[in-house]
C-alpha cells in the first residue's frame, strides 16, 4: 500500500473529523489535511523536487509534508534541527537535492546554503500550490516514503530507507481503521525526525484520531496541552515521562481524560513504570519496542500486561513489567546466538525479526536483511516461556567480564531501586585482569547520600558479586540524546580517560 | 459466474462494488487467482468503469460495514471495508466471513 492511499481512504471515510487540532489557523479536518497535502504536492511536482526535507519543530506541517511528499512520489526526509551547525550541514548535504521546509533560524545557520537544496518557510509551504499535474498520482509501494537519519549513538548517522509498503503494512496490521472514539486525541511530542513521530501521524490518521502537536517538548508545556486539549493518547520517551510525573505531582494534576500512555525509544527504568502506574491508575500504560528500520513498534506490553505484572506475587510474572511484551502477531521474533542459530526460551542472545514492516535498508549500503527476510537488530535480549520479550540493550553495550556476559540494564535496574539513586548508567571499561570491568555512573537523589561500598553491596546482594560495579562515579546528570537514549559511548570515552574509584 | 479477467488483488489496492457503495482495500493478497465480488458481481478498481444494467443479488445483500475486516482462510485473501454498502463480499461465489479482529493497544 502507499501512504497517499491511507490519507485518501481516511479523507473519504471521515472527511469532517478533525485530523489536526490547534493548528496555526484552527483545526484541520481530514478533508482539509488531504486538500492541503495535495496542494503542497502540486507545488513540489511543479518544481520537480526530488525530496522534501524538513528541518523544523513539530506542527501540522509534519503530516502535511509527509503526505505531500507521498502524493508527489518523493521521499520525506525529516532532519534534527537541533544538531550543531557542522553536523546539520553534513546531514543536509546528504539529504539534498530537494526542497527544505525550514524553521526560522535554519537559513542563517547554513551560511551559503546547501547545494541542490532550496528553502521554504513553514507558512509558505502550508499555503503552497501548483498547477494540476499531467501524470497520475504516485502509488508504487516500492517507492521510498521516508528517509530517517538514525540517531547514531555510535559512528556516523545512517539513512534508513522505509518504502511505502513498510509503514503501511504496520498500520494495516495493527490499527483498526476508524477505530477512534469521537473524543480521542493524540498528543505528539516526539520529534518528527524520530520514527515514532512518523508512526504517530500514520496510526492517528488511520484510526481517525485528532492529532495535537507540541512544538518542542518541555514537561510543563506537555502537561498544559494534555489538560487543555483533553488528550486521550500520548507517546513519550523515558526521559520525558520522569519529568512529566514530577510536574503532575507539583501541580496536583491527574489528567482525567488520558487513557493511553505509551512509552519507548529507550530503556525505561522499572521504578519509573511503577511510579507511573501508581500515579496514573486510570491510564493504560503501553511499552512499545521497535526500531527505525522496522517502521516503529514490533512488540508491545499492553495495559493488562502492566496491571497483571504489578499485581502478581509470582516473580516470573512480576518481572514482565521490565519486558517489552509480546511481538505483534504479524511478525516473527527469534533469539539467536552469534552464529545465527535460534535459541530456546530463557536463553540470552540477539533479537532477530521478520515481517512485512521490516525494511533494514540504508542508503548506500547493501541489504542487511537475510535472504529469508530476517533482520538482526543488534539488540540483546531473551524470550520467556510465555513469549514475553526482554530487551537488554545494544549488543555493543554488553559487558564481557572474564568471559561472562553482563547486561548493563539489569544492573542499572537494581541500582535504581536504591532509594538514594535518581539515575544511573552502567558501562564496561577496559580492565587488565578481566578484559572489562563494570563501571557505574550514579546520580543521587537530592539530599540523599550513598557511598560506594553500600551501592556495591546493594547490587551484590540482589544479583551476583561479579555484577557489582568495580568503579562508581557520582555525577549531577547523565548524557542523553533528545529522544531519550542514554549516550553510553560518551560516558565510556570519559571513564576510559581517567576512571576513579573514590 | 467466473472471472473473465484475472484480478490483481495486491495489498493496498482498492476495489469498488458495481452495484452498491461498498469499497474495500486489500490487506492480504490471495494465493492464486480469485474473483472478488460484492453484491453478487465482480468488484472493479476504485474509479474504474461499472458494467451497466447490473443489480444487487439478494443472496449477497447482507451489507458491508465500514472498518470491518473480511478474510478467506482458503486463499488467504483479507479485505478491509473502507466504504459501507448494501452488498456482501464474496470470493468465487462464496461469501467471505467477517474476521474478528483483536485490537492491539495503541503504541504510537
XYZ file of C-alpha atoms in Angstrom:
610
model
C 0.000 0.000 0.000
C 1.009 3.652 -0.452
C 0.952 6.372 2.207
C -1.197 8.517 -0.050
C -3.872 5.777 -0.049
C -4.008 5.881 3.760
C -4.873 9.562 3.673
C -7.218 9.290 0.687
C -9.224 6.492 2.310
C -9.353 8.332 5.643
C -10.390 11.605 3.999
C -13.106 9.793 2.016
C -14.484 7.973 5.021
C -14.241 10.665 7.699
C -13.648 13.937 5.916
C -15.377 16.059 8.552
C -13.484 14.706 11.538
C -10.666 16.825 12.919
C -7.297 15.460 11.800
C -5.005 18.045 13.366
C -6.268 20.284 16.147
C -4.937 23.590 17.398
C -3.066 24.478 14.220
C -1.861 27.970 13.392
C -5.313 28.806 11.974
C -7.578 26.460 13.904
C -8.479 22.835 13.283
C -7.712 20.895 10.132
C -10.230 18.221 9.121
C -9.274 15.042 7.277
C -10.636 16.597 4.097
C -8.646 19.726 4.885
C -5.460 17.787 5.538
C -5.876 15.930 2.270
C -6.553 19.160 0.404
C -3.561 20.917 1.861
C -1.232 17.971 1.271
C -2.463 17.671 -2.316
C -1.871 21.391 -2.909
C 1.655 21.221 -1.484
C 2.329 18.114 -3.577
C 1.385 20.079 -6.707
C 3.916 22.704 -5.663
C 6.616 20.024 -5.256
C 5.748 18.403 -8.576
C 5.734 21.666 -10.495
C 9.218 22.421 -9.161
C 10.433 18.908 -9.912
C 11.793 18.447 -6.383
C 13.400 15.095 -5.688
C 12.928 15.129 -1.924
C 11.071 17.065 0.729
C 13.491 17.724 3.569
C 12.035 19.007 6.851
C 14.193 20.848 9.378
C 11.538 22.115 11.731
C 9.833 21.691 15.074
C 6.525 19.821 15.405
C 3.447 21.338 13.793
C 0.705 20.474 11.286
C 3.447 20.799 8.657
C 4.603 17.304 9.672
C 1.506 15.439 8.433
C 1.030 17.898 5.571
C 4.667 17.454 4.491
C 4.705 13.690 4.923
C 1.590 13.231 2.779
C 2.514 15.937 0.278
C 5.776 14.128 -0.407
C 3.905 10.825 -0.728
C 1.373 12.321 -3.163
C 4.225 13.815 -5.180
C 6.007 10.460 -5.213
C 9.156 11.721 -3.469
C 10.751 10.805 -0.123
C 10.063 12.789 3.052
C 13.320 13.433 4.903
C 12.896 14.889 8.400
C 16.143 16.087 9.951
C 17.036 17.068 13.501
C 17.051 20.865 13.549
C 18.848 20.859 16.895
C 22.057 19.378 15.594
C 25.157 21.541 15.830
C 25.699 23.604 12.660
C 28.507 21.439 11.272
C 26.536 18.208 11.785
C 23.361 19.751 10.368
C 25.212 20.853 7.251
C 26.784 17.390 6.828
C 23.363 15.712 7.069
C 21.657 18.219 4.758
C 24.344 17.675 2.147
C 23.374 14.012 2.206
C 19.654 14.826 2.234
C 19.912 17.055 -0.882
C 18.713 17.598 -3.567
C 15.224 18.842 -2.877
C 13.095 21.420 -1.148
C 13.773 22.064 2.544
C 10.982 23.147 4.832
C 12.920 25.044 7.460
C 12.488 26.523 10.882
C 13.195 30.277 11.018
C 16.738 30.143 12.365
C 17.939 27.484 9.914
C 18.811 29.583 6.809
C 21.244 31.826 8.703
C 22.842 28.771 10.287
C 23.553 27.285 6.875
C 25.622 30.249 5.689
C 25.967 29.955 1.924
C 23.312 27.260 1.828
C 23.463 23.657 0.665
C 23.991 22.802 -2.993
C 20.792 21.478 -4.524
C 18.592 22.418 -1.589
C 16.202 25.368 -1.702
C 14.493 26.563 1.442
C 10.833 27.284 2.123
C 9.342 28.606 5.367
C 6.521 26.783 7.119
C 3.834 29.417 6.329
C 4.905 29.453 2.675
C 4.854 25.675 2.499
C 1.450 25.385 4.163
C -0.091 27.760 1.627
C 1.819 26.467 -1.403
C 0.075 25.144 -4.500
C 0.855 24.419 -8.108
C -0.767 23.533 -11.410
C -2.619 20.232 -11.756
C -0.010 17.658 -12.806
C -0.424 15.874 -16.109
C 0.706 12.498 -14.800
C -1.449 10.401 -12.462
C -0.698 10.311 -8.742
C 2.085 8.207 -7.270
C 1.051 4.789 -5.988
C 4.050 2.472 -6.203
C 4.509 0.749 -2.814
C 8.163 0.156 -3.710
C 8.964 3.874 -3.783
C 10.811 5.382 -0.845
C 8.378 7.003 1.569
C 10.705 8.221 4.277
C 14.431 8.576 4.839
C 15.352 8.776 8.503
C 18.823 9.501 9.801
C 19.267 7.173 12.748
C 20.305 8.918 15.932
C 23.785 7.490 15.656
C 24.730 6.648 19.225
C 27.758 5.140 17.508
C 29.570 6.493 14.460
C 28.124 8.427 11.548
C 24.316 8.506 11.256
C 22.912 6.043 8.722
C 19.984 6.982 6.484
C 17.326 4.291 6.939
C 15.026 3.733 3.966
C 11.334 2.988 4.527
C 9.448 2.126 1.372
C 5.696 2.753 1.287
C 4.900 -0.901 1.825
C 6.778 -0.983 5.167
C 4.954 1.594 7.310
C 1.607 0.926 5.603
C 1.917 -2.761 6.455
C 2.485 -1.797 10.092
C -0.603 0.423 10.037
C -2.889 -2.063 8.250
C -1.863 -4.911 10.526
C -2.028 -3.143 13.862
C -4.512 -0.278 13.707
C -8.278 -0.521 13.483
C -9.499 1.675 10.624
C -11.747 4.447 12.056
C -11.333 2.783 15.421
C -11.045 6.075 17.318
C -13.776 7.350 19.619
C -15.009 10.851 18.772
C -13.162 12.359 21.734
C -9.835 10.644 21.008
C -6.886 12.994 20.740
C -3.213 12.101 20.477
C -0.516 14.402 21.792
C 2.653 14.159 19.740
C 5.764 15.408 21.473
C 8.335 13.091 19.943
C 10.272 14.920 17.250
C 9.296 14.455 13.596
C 12.682 13.002 12.673
C 12.083 10.073 15.042
C 10.250 7.010 13.701
C 7.697 7.400 16.487
C 6.819 10.840 15.109
C 6.124 9.329 11.679
C 4.189 6.373 13.092
C 2.071 8.742 15.207
C 0.844 10.523 12.072
C 0.000 7.321 10.221
C -1.735 5.450 13.022
C -3.711 8.539 14.060
C -4.907 9.162 10.529
C -5.919 5.532 10.006
C -7.802 5.345 13.293
C -9.371 8.779 12.856
C -7.847 10.342 15.911
C -7.247 14.048 16.363
C -3.534 14.930 16.349
C -2.268 17.659 18.651
C 1.312 18.803 18.228
C 3.629 20.075 20.912
C 6.214 22.160 19.036
C 9.073 21.316 21.379
C 8.965 19.206 24.466
C 9.031 20.550 27.974
C 7.222 18.698 30.743
C 5.308 21.843 31.722
C 4.015 22.551 28.220
C 3.205 18.861 27.717
C 1.037 18.829 30.850
C -0.599 22.147 29.875
C -1.512 20.915 26.419
C -2.629 17.479 27.629
C -5.010 19.181 30.068
C -6.425 21.898 27.785
C -6.872 19.606 24.768
C -8.275 16.721 26.864
C -5.656 14.399 25.400
C -6.572 10.693 25.481
C -3.446 9.164 23.884
C 0.218 10.066 24.075
C 3.614 8.565 23.478
C 6.690 9.631 25.402
C 10.314 8.583 25.726
C 11.658 7.616 29.184
C 13.297 10.945 29.999
C 10.030 12.747 29.215
C 7.946 10.504 31.466
C 10.084 11.120 34.539
C 9.732 14.893 34.185
C 6.027 14.689 33.372
C 5.307 12.692 36.523
C 7.156 15.292 38.593
C 5.171 18.168 37.091
C 1.895 16.306 37.663
C 2.751 15.950 41.344
C 3.787 19.608 41.640
C 0.513 20.734 40.112
C -1.647 18.080 41.669
C -2.855 17.272 38.149
C -4.136 13.809 37.163
C -5.151 14.354 33.515
C -8.555 12.628 33.829
C -9.074 12.429 30.052
C -5.845 10.496 29.480
C -6.494 6.804 28.817
C -3.446 5.584 26.995
C 0.171 6.443 27.603
C 2.783 4.584 25.640
C 6.496 4.751 26.159
C 9.501 3.558 24.236
C 12.545 4.771 22.389
C 14.915 3.789 25.148
C 15.193 1.735 28.266
C 12.547 2.596 30.845
C 13.601 2.003 34.461
C 11.124 -0.290 36.244
C 10.946 2.135 39.151
C 9.589 4.774 36.774
C 6.971 2.403 35.362
C 5.837 1.569 38.898
C 5.570 5.262 39.725
C 3.501 5.910 36.605
C 1.136 3.040 37.427
C 0.693 4.340 40.939
C 0.320 7.989 39.976
C -1.983 7.445 36.973
C -4.195 4.463 37.876
C -6.821 5.411 35.254
C -4.282 5.323 32.426
C -3.402 2.240 30.403
C 0.352 2.040 30.030
C 1.857 0.582 26.891
C 5.511 -0.231 26.440
C 6.485 -0.340 22.791
C 9.708 -1.686 21.363
C 10.742 -1.034 17.825
C 13.439 0.298 15.572
C 13.539 2.873 12.829
C 14.299 0.007 10.423
C 11.146 -1.866 11.468
C 8.685 1.014 10.835
C 8.207 1.532 14.575
C 6.710 -0.980 17.012
C 7.444 -4.704 16.837
C 6.452 -5.715 20.392
C 4.010 -4.275 22.931
C 3.384 -4.680 26.625
C -0.238 -3.620 26.941
C -2.245 -2.108 29.814
C -3.492 -5.518 31.006
C 0.054 -6.895 30.995
C 1.152 -3.976 33.165
C -1.672 -4.477 35.666
C -1.188 -8.210 35.820
C 2.558 -7.887 36.339
C 2.390 -5.305 39.087
C -0.338 -7.189 40.959
C 1.407 -10.544 40.757
C 3.264 -12.263 43.560
C 4.880 -14.601 41.021
C 8.415 -13.358 40.306
C 8.204 -14.656 36.714
C 5.081 -12.577 36.069
C 6.150 -9.548 38.058
C 9.404 -9.292 36.110
C 7.406 -8.753 32.905
C 6.980 -5.143 33.924
C 10.505 -4.801 32.617
C 9.733 -6.572 29.349
C 8.547 -5.076 26.085
C 5.641 -7.514 25.946
C 4.894 -9.846 23.095
C 5.776 -9.472 19.421
C 3.000 -8.168 17.160
C 1.001 -11.059 15.670
C 2.056 -10.150 12.137
C 5.750 -10.542 12.960
C 8.164 -13.261 13.972
C 10.803 -12.677 16.617
C 13.629 -15.066 17.439
C 16.574 -15.021 19.774
C 19.701 -16.284 18.074
C 23.291 -16.921 19.031
C 26.304 -15.298 17.392
C 26.259 -17.903 14.621
C 22.634 -17.046 13.824
C 21.160 -20.230 15.306
C 17.779 -19.853 17.039
C 17.856 -20.292 20.817
C 15.177 -21.696 23.162
C 13.162 -19.514 25.595
C 15.099 -18.234 28.569
C 18.378 -18.052 26.658
C 20.138 -14.745 26.039
C 21.134 -13.831 22.517
C 20.477 -11.364 19.739
C 16.930 -10.306 18.792
C 16.026 -11.097 15.167
C 12.797 -10.041 13.478
C 10.952 -10.853 10.260
C 7.824 -9.265 8.845
C 6.437 -7.052 6.125
C 7.053 -3.838 8.036
C 10.771 -4.615 8.378
C 12.947 -2.657 5.972
C 16.512 -2.967 7.255
C 17.714 -0.914 4.299
C 20.140 2.005 4.356
C 21.166 4.468 1.694
C 24.438 3.431 0.106
C 24.700 0.095 1.911
C 23.906 -3.425 0.863
C 20.840 -5.223 2.218
C 21.006 -6.028 5.923
C 18.124 -8.490 5.725
C 18.900 -12.169 5.175
C 17.672 -13.896 2.022
C 14.751 -15.340 4.001
C 13.749 -11.954 5.385
C 15.284 -11.837 8.862
C 16.823 -8.690 10.332
C 19.392 -8.861 13.132
C 18.549 -5.933 15.427
C 21.909 -5.706 17.223
C 19.855 -5.659 20.426
C 20.480 -8.319 23.034
C 17.529 -9.997 24.707
C 15.579 -13.114 25.595
C 12.055 -14.512 25.464
C 10.288 -16.040 28.450
C 8.239 -19.249 28.039
C 5.037 -17.191 27.505
C 6.656 -15.247 24.683
C 7.381 -12.008 26.547
C 10.415 -10.281 25.102
C 13.081 -8.759 27.321
C 15.423 -6.271 25.681
C 18.834 -5.826 27.216
C 20.125 -3.033 25.040
C 22.609 -2.770 22.218
C 24.873 -5.771 21.940
C 27.774 -3.349 21.700
C 26.940 -2.303 25.262
C 27.093 -5.790 26.769
C 29.927 -6.029 29.273
C 32.160 -9.039 28.856
C 33.860 -9.578 32.190
C 36.112 -12.597 32.484
C 34.173 -14.402 29.755
C 30.805 -13.685 31.386
C 28.276 -11.532 29.530
C 26.713 -8.911 31.776
C 23.738 -6.791 30.825
C 24.119 -3.130 31.835
C 20.314 -2.758 32.018
C 19.949 -5.477 34.619
C 22.499 -3.809 36.893
C 21.001 -0.364 36.268
C 17.551 -1.593 37.286
C 18.903 -2.841 40.593
C 20.824 0.361 41.285
C 17.718 2.406 40.521
C 15.808 0.547 43.199
C 18.193 2.000 45.784
C 16.367 4.896 47.464
C 19.317 7.264 47.070
C 19.796 6.656 43.337
C 17.979 9.011 40.978
C 19.586 7.852 37.741
C 22.494 5.691 36.696
C 24.381 4.218 33.794
C 26.412 1.030 33.789
C 29.173 0.543 31.235
C 32.142 -1.711 30.646
C 35.583 -0.170 30.838
C 38.874 -1.835 29.849
C 40.416 -3.880 32.631
C 43.756 -5.699 32.595
C 42.592 -8.597 34.684
C 39.025 -9.197 33.445
C 39.054 -7.768 29.952
C 36.263 -5.453 31.001
C 35.197 -4.200 34.394
C 31.766 -2.986 35.466
C 31.607 0.764 35.988
C 28.601 2.757 37.184
C 27.912 6.446 36.899
C 25.351 7.415 39.511
C 23.186 10.480 40.016
C 21.972 10.733 43.606
C 18.551 11.936 44.697
C 18.783 15.492 46.062
C 19.602 15.405 49.739
C 20.307 11.663 49.790
C 23.631 10.014 50.269
C 25.053 6.598 49.468
C 28.665 5.518 49.388
C 30.419 3.207 47.004
C 30.559 0.301 49.440
C 26.842 0.452 50.139
C 25.928 0.550 46.435
C 28.244 -2.350 45.634
C 26.727 -4.409 48.417
C 23.227 -3.481 47.195
C 23.957 -4.932 43.757
C 25.884 -7.969 45.032
C 23.012 -8.930 47.351
C 20.424 -8.732 44.603
C 22.394 -10.079 41.664
C 25.843 -11.582 41.988
C 29.124 -10.211 43.203
C 30.504 -10.316 39.634
C 27.849 -7.769 38.716
C 28.710 -5.310 41.479
C 30.342 -2.250 39.912
C 34.091 -2.139 40.424
C 34.103 1.573 39.696
C 31.449 4.037 40.779
C 31.457 7.688 39.925
C 28.940 10.284 41.101
C 27.604 12.998 38.822
C 24.797 15.515 38.762
C 23.388 14.313 35.426
C 23.836 11.777 32.635
C 24.174 12.452 28.922
C 21.031 11.618 26.920
C 20.128 12.102 23.282
C 16.993 14.196 22.974
C 14.980 11.118 22.113
C 15.887 9.644 25.461
C 18.724 7.331 24.559
C 21.475 7.168 27.108
C 24.732 8.125 25.398
C 26.931 5.358 26.776
C 29.743 5.995 24.335
C 30.148 9.491 25.797
C 30.476 8.029 29.278
C 32.767 5.277 28.050
C 35.090 7.809 26.490
C 35.167 9.884 29.659
C 35.636 6.944 32.014
C 38.389 5.480 29.894
C 40.388 8.665 30.034
C 40.643 8.682 33.797
C 38.379 6.487 35.838
C 38.465 6.922 39.545
C 37.215 4.939 42.447
C 36.735 7.181 45.408
C -20.012 -16.756 -12.608
C -16.320 -16.986 -13.455
C -13.856 -14.127 -13.568
C -13.243 -13.210 -17.145
C -10.046 -11.397 -16.381
C -7.630 -12.171 -13.567
C -7.889 -9.664 -10.752
C -4.600 -8.317 -9.438
C -5.501 -8.233 -5.750
C -2.237 -6.788 -4.435
C -2.170 -5.485 -0.843
C -3.186 -1.837 -0.794
C -5.239 -1.994 -3.983
C -8.742 -0.556 -3.669
C -11.847 -2.131 -5.155
C -15.358 -0.884 -5.597
C -18.685 -2.689 -5.884
C -20.555 -2.371 -9.180
C -23.971 -2.487 -7.520
C -23.648 -0.593 -4.227
C -21.373 1.889 -2.430
C -19.036 -0.704 -0.927
C -15.307 -0.078 -1.253
C -12.542 -2.262 0.117
C -8.778 -2.232 0.370
C -6.813 -5.469 0.090
C -4.892 -6.150 3.302
C -3.517 -9.559 2.247
C -3.314 -10.890 -1.260
C -4.799 -14.289 -2.087
C -2.580 -17.186 -3.093
C -3.564 -17.742 -6.699
C -6.219 -16.193 -8.918
C -9.619 -15.494 -7.401
C -12.649 -13.422 -8.324
C -13.546 -10.815 -5.712
C -17.231 -9.972 -5.741
C -19.677 -7.725 -3.944
C -23.458 -7.874 -4.164
C -23.067 -10.877 -6.463
C -20.890 -9.188 -9.100
C -17.131 -8.824 -9.602
C -15.622 -5.754 -7.979
C -13.779 -3.207 -10.119
C -10.816 -0.961 -9.265
C -11.923 2.221 -7.466
C -12.598 4.805 -10.156
C -12.933 2.071 -12.806
C -15.900 1.593 -15.131
C -19.013 -0.241 -13.925
C -20.879 -2.539 -16.297
C -24.336 -1.114 -16.973
C -27.529 -2.915 -16.041
C -26.247 -4.920 -13.060
C -28.422 -5.317 -9.969
C -27.726 -6.312 -6.380
C -28.140 -10.083 -5.978
C -30.430 -10.663 -2.944
C -28.327 -13.639 -1.839
C -25.359 -11.291 -1.447
C -27.111 -8.370 0.218
C -26.231 -8.719 3.895
C -24.241 -5.471 3.717
C -20.638 -4.458 4.370
C -19.845 -2.382 7.429
C -17.106 0.210 7.387
C -13.909 -0.672 9.235
C -14.714 -4.397 9.276
C -12.268 -6.986 8.023
C -13.204 -9.997 5.950
C -10.862 -12.939 5.486
C -10.955 -16.041 3.325
C -8.915 -18.708 5.080
C -8.645 -20.832 1.951
C -6.865 -18.295 -0.252
C -5.507 -16.007 2.477
C -7.343 -13.016 0.961
C -8.088 -10.350 3.561
C -10.091 -7.193 2.948
C -10.964 -4.069 4.877
C -14.171 -2.206 4.144
C -13.381 1.473 3.623
C -16.854 2.486 2.420
C -20.044 0.764 3.556
C -22.644 -0.618 1.181
C -25.609 -2.975 0.855
C -23.783 -5.799 -0.888
C -21.795 -8.510 0.859
C -18.331 -9.651 -0.127
C -17.645 -12.962 -1.804
C -14.813 -14.879 -3.367
C -15.666 -17.059 -6.381
C -19.336 -17.032 -5.416
C -18.847 -17.872 -1.734
C -19.434 -15.295 0.997
C -16.232 -14.203 2.750
C -16.621 -14.399 6.534
C -16.071 -11.499 8.897
C -12.743 -11.616 10.675
C -12.856 -10.999 14.403
C -10.026 -8.572 14.978
C -8.357 -8.384 18.353
C -7.392 -4.752 18.623
C -3.822 -4.121 19.747
C -3.071 -1.435 22.291
C -2.028 1.760 20.570
C 1.700 2.237 20.853
C 2.253 5.486 18.996
